[in-house]
GROMACS .gro file of C-alpha atoms in nm:
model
  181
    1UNK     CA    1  -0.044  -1.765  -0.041
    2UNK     CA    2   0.117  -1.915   0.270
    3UNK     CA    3   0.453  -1.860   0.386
    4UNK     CA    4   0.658  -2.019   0.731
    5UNK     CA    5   0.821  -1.711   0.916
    6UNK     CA    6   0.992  -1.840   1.260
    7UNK     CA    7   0.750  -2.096   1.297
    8UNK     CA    8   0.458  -1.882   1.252
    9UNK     CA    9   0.217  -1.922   0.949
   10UNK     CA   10   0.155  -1.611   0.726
   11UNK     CA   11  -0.098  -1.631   0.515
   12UNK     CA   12  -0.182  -1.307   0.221
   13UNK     CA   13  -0.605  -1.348   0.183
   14UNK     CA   14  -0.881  -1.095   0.127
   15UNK     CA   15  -0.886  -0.776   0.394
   16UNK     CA   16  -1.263  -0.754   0.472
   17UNK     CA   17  -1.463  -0.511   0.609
   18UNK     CA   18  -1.487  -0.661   0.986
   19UNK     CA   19  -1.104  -0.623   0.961
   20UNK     CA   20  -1.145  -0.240   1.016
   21UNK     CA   21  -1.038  -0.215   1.375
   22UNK     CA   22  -0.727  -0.415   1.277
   23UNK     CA   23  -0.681  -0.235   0.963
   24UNK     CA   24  -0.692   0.107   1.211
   25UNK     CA   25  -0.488   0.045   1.437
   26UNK     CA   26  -0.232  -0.073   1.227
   27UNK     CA   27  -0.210   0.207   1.066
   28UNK     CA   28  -0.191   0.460   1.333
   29UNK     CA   29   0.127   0.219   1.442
   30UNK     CA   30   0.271   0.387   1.084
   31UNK     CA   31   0.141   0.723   1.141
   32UNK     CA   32   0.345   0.703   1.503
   33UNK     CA   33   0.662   0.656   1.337
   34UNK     CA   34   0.628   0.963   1.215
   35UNK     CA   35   0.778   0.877   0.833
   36UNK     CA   36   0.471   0.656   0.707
   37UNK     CA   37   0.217   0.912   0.638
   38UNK     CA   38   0.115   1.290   0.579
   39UNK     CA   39  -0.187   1.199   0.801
   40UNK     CA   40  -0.229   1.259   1.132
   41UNK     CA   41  -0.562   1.028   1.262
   42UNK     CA   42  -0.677   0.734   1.103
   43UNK     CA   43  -1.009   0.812   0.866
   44UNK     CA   44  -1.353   0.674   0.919
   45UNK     CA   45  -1.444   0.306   0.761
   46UNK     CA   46  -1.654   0.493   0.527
   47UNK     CA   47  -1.373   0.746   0.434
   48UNK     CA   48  -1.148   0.470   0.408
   49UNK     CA   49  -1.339   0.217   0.236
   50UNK     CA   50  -1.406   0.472  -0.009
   51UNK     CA   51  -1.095   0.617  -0.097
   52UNK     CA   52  -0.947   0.273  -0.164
   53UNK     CA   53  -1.015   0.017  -0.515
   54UNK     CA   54  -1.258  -0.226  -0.421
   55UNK     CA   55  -1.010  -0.492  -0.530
   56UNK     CA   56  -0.748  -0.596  -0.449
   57UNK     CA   57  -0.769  -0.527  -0.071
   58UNK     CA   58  -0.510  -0.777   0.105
   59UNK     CA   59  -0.425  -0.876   0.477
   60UNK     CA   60  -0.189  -1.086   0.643
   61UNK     CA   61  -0.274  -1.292   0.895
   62UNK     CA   62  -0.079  -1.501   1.124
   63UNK     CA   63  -0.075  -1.819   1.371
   64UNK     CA   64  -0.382  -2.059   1.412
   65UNK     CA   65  -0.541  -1.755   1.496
   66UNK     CA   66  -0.516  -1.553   1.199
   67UNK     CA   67  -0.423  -1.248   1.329
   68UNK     CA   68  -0.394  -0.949   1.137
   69UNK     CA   69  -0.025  -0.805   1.120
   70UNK     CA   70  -0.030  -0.635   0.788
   71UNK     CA   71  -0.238  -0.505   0.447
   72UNK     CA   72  -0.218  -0.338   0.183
   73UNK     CA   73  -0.447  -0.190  -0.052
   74UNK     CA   74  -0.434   0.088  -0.357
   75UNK     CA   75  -0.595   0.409  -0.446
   76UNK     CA   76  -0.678   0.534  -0.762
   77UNK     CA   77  -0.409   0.783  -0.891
   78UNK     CA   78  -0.708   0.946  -1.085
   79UNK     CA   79  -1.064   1.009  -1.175
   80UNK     CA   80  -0.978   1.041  -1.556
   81UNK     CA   81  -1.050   0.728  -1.788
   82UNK     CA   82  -0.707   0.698  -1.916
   83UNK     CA   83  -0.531   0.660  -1.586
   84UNK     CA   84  -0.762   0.365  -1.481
   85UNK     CA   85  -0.484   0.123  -1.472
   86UNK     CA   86  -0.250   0.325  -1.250
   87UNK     CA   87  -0.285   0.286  -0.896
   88UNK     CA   88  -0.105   0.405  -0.553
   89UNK     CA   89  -0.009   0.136  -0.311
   90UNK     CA   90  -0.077   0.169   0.041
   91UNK     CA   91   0.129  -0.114   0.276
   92UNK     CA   92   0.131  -0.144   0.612
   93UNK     CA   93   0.272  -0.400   0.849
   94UNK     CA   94   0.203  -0.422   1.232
   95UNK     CA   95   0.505  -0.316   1.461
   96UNK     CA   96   0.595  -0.618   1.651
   97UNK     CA   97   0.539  -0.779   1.312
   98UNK     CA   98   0.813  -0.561   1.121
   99UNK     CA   99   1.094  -0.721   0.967
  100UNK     CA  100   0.969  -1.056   0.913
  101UNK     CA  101   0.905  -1.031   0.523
  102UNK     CA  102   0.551  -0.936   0.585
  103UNK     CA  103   0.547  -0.637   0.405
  104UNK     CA  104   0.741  -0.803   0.132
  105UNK     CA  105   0.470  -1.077   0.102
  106UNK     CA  106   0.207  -0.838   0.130
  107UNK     CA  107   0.346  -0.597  -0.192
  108UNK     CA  108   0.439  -0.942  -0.385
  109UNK     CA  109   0.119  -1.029  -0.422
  110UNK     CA  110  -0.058  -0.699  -0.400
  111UNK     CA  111   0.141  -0.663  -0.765
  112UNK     CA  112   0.044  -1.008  -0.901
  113UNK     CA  113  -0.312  -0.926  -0.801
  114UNK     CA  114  -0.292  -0.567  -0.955
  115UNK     CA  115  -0.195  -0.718  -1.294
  116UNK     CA  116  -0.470  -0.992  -1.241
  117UNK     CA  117  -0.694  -0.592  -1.273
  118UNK     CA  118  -0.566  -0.511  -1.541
  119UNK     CA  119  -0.327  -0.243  -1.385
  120UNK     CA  120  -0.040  -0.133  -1.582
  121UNK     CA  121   0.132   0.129  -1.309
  122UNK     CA  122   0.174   0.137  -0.955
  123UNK     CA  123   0.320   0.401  -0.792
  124UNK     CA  124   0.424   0.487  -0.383
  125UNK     CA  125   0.545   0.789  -0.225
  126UNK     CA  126   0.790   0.709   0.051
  127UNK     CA  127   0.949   0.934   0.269
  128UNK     CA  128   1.320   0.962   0.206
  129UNK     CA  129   1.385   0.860   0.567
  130UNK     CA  130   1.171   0.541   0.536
  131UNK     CA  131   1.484   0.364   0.343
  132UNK     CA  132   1.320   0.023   0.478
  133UNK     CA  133   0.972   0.100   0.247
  134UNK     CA  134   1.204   0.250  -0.017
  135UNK     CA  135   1.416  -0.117  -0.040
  136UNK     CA  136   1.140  -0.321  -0.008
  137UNK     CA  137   0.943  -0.153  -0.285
  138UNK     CA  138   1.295  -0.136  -0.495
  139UNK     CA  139   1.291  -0.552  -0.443
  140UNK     CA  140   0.979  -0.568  -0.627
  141UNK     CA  141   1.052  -0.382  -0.912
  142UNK     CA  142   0.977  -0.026  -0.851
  143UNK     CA  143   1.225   0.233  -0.971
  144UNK     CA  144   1.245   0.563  -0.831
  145UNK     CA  145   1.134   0.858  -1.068
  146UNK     CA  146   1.215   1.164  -0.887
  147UNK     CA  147   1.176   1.336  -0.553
  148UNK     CA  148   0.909   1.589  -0.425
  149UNK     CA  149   1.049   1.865  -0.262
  150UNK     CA  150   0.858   2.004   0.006
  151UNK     CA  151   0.539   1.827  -0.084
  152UNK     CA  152   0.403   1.857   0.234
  153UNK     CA  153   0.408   2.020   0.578
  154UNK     CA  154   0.448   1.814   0.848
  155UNK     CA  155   0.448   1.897   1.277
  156UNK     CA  156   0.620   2.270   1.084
  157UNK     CA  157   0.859   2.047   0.895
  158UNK     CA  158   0.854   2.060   0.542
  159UNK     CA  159   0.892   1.696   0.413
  160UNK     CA  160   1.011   1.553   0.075
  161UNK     CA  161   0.870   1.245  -0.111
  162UNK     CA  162   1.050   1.016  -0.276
  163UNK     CA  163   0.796   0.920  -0.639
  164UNK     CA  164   0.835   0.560  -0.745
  165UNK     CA  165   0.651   0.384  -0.996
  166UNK     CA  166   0.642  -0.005  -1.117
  167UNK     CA  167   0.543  -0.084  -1.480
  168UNK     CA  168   0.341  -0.392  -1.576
  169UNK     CA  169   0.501  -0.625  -1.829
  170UNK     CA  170   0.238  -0.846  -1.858
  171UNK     CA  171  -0.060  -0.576  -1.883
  172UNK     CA  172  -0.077  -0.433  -2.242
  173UNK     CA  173  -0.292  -0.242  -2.411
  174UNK     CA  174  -0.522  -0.576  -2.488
  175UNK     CA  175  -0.519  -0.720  -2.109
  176UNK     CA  176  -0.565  -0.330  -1.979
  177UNK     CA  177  -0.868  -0.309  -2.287
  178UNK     CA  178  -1.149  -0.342  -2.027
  179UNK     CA  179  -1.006  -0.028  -1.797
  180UNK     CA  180  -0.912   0.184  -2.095
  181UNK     CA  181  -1.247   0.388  -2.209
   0.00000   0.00000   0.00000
């Protein structure tokens, strides 16, 4: 997928393993605005890499010299066989990339490629003061389900999350078959 954004290309492709330090610190960027993230540090590769599906794993990259300025990626929501097709989504954009459409781009396709896996639900949990994540997850079909009150403790600040969720309409019991046990 390729997209023009003020001149500069953006393409969506595979995230790969040598994007790590990319990957990193983009996402301490997030964790500095203090409304992306419960977490504090970025994780090891090997944390990472294993906390995430092996597919799909996105970036986007930018310019002639395909800079990285955004991914996204999801985690399984659980261990048990019958959730297998529900995922958590995981988007991040670079800050002097930010409102360019990157992260819109990057969850597009991140759904169309989920449904290509035979996912049925994706879900995010967005703090309430991150109304930019909550809109551009809204635009792409995800309705919000509820809040979590005090979910977490952050810096001695309890924090809510808001729960939203995004149902396949193309992945049915037939398509999911393969993830269902």
């Amino acid at each position: 997928m390729s997209l023009a954004s003020n001149a500069r290309a953006l393409a969506i492709d595979e995230l790969l393993p040598g994007d790590w330090e990319d990957v990193r610190r983009i996402f301490l960027e997030g964790v500095a605005t203090g409304n992306a993230t419960f977490e504090t540090r970025a994780p090891s590769w090997e944390r990472w890499d294993a906390d995430h599906l092996a597919k799909p794993r996105l970036a986007a990259r930018e310019g002639n010299e395909r800079r990285l300025v955004g991914w996204a990626v999801l985690s399984p929501f659980s261990s048990r066989a019958v959730y297998a097709g529900v995922a958590e989504v995981s988007v991040y954009v670079a800050a002097a990339a930010r409102g360019r459409g990157v992260g819109k781009s990057l969850l597009a396709e991140l759904v169309a490629r989920s449904e290509a896996e035979g996912l049925w639900t994706l879900q995010a949990g967005i703090f309430p003061e991150n109304e930019a994540s909550i809109a551009l997850h809204r635009a792409q079909g995800f309705q919000v389900v509820g809040m979590r009150r005090r979910l977490g403790c952050m810096a001695g600040v309890w924090r809510d999350v808001v729960l939203l969720e995004r149902r396949s309409d193309t992945v049915g019991a037939t398509k999911a078959k393969g993830r269902i046990a």
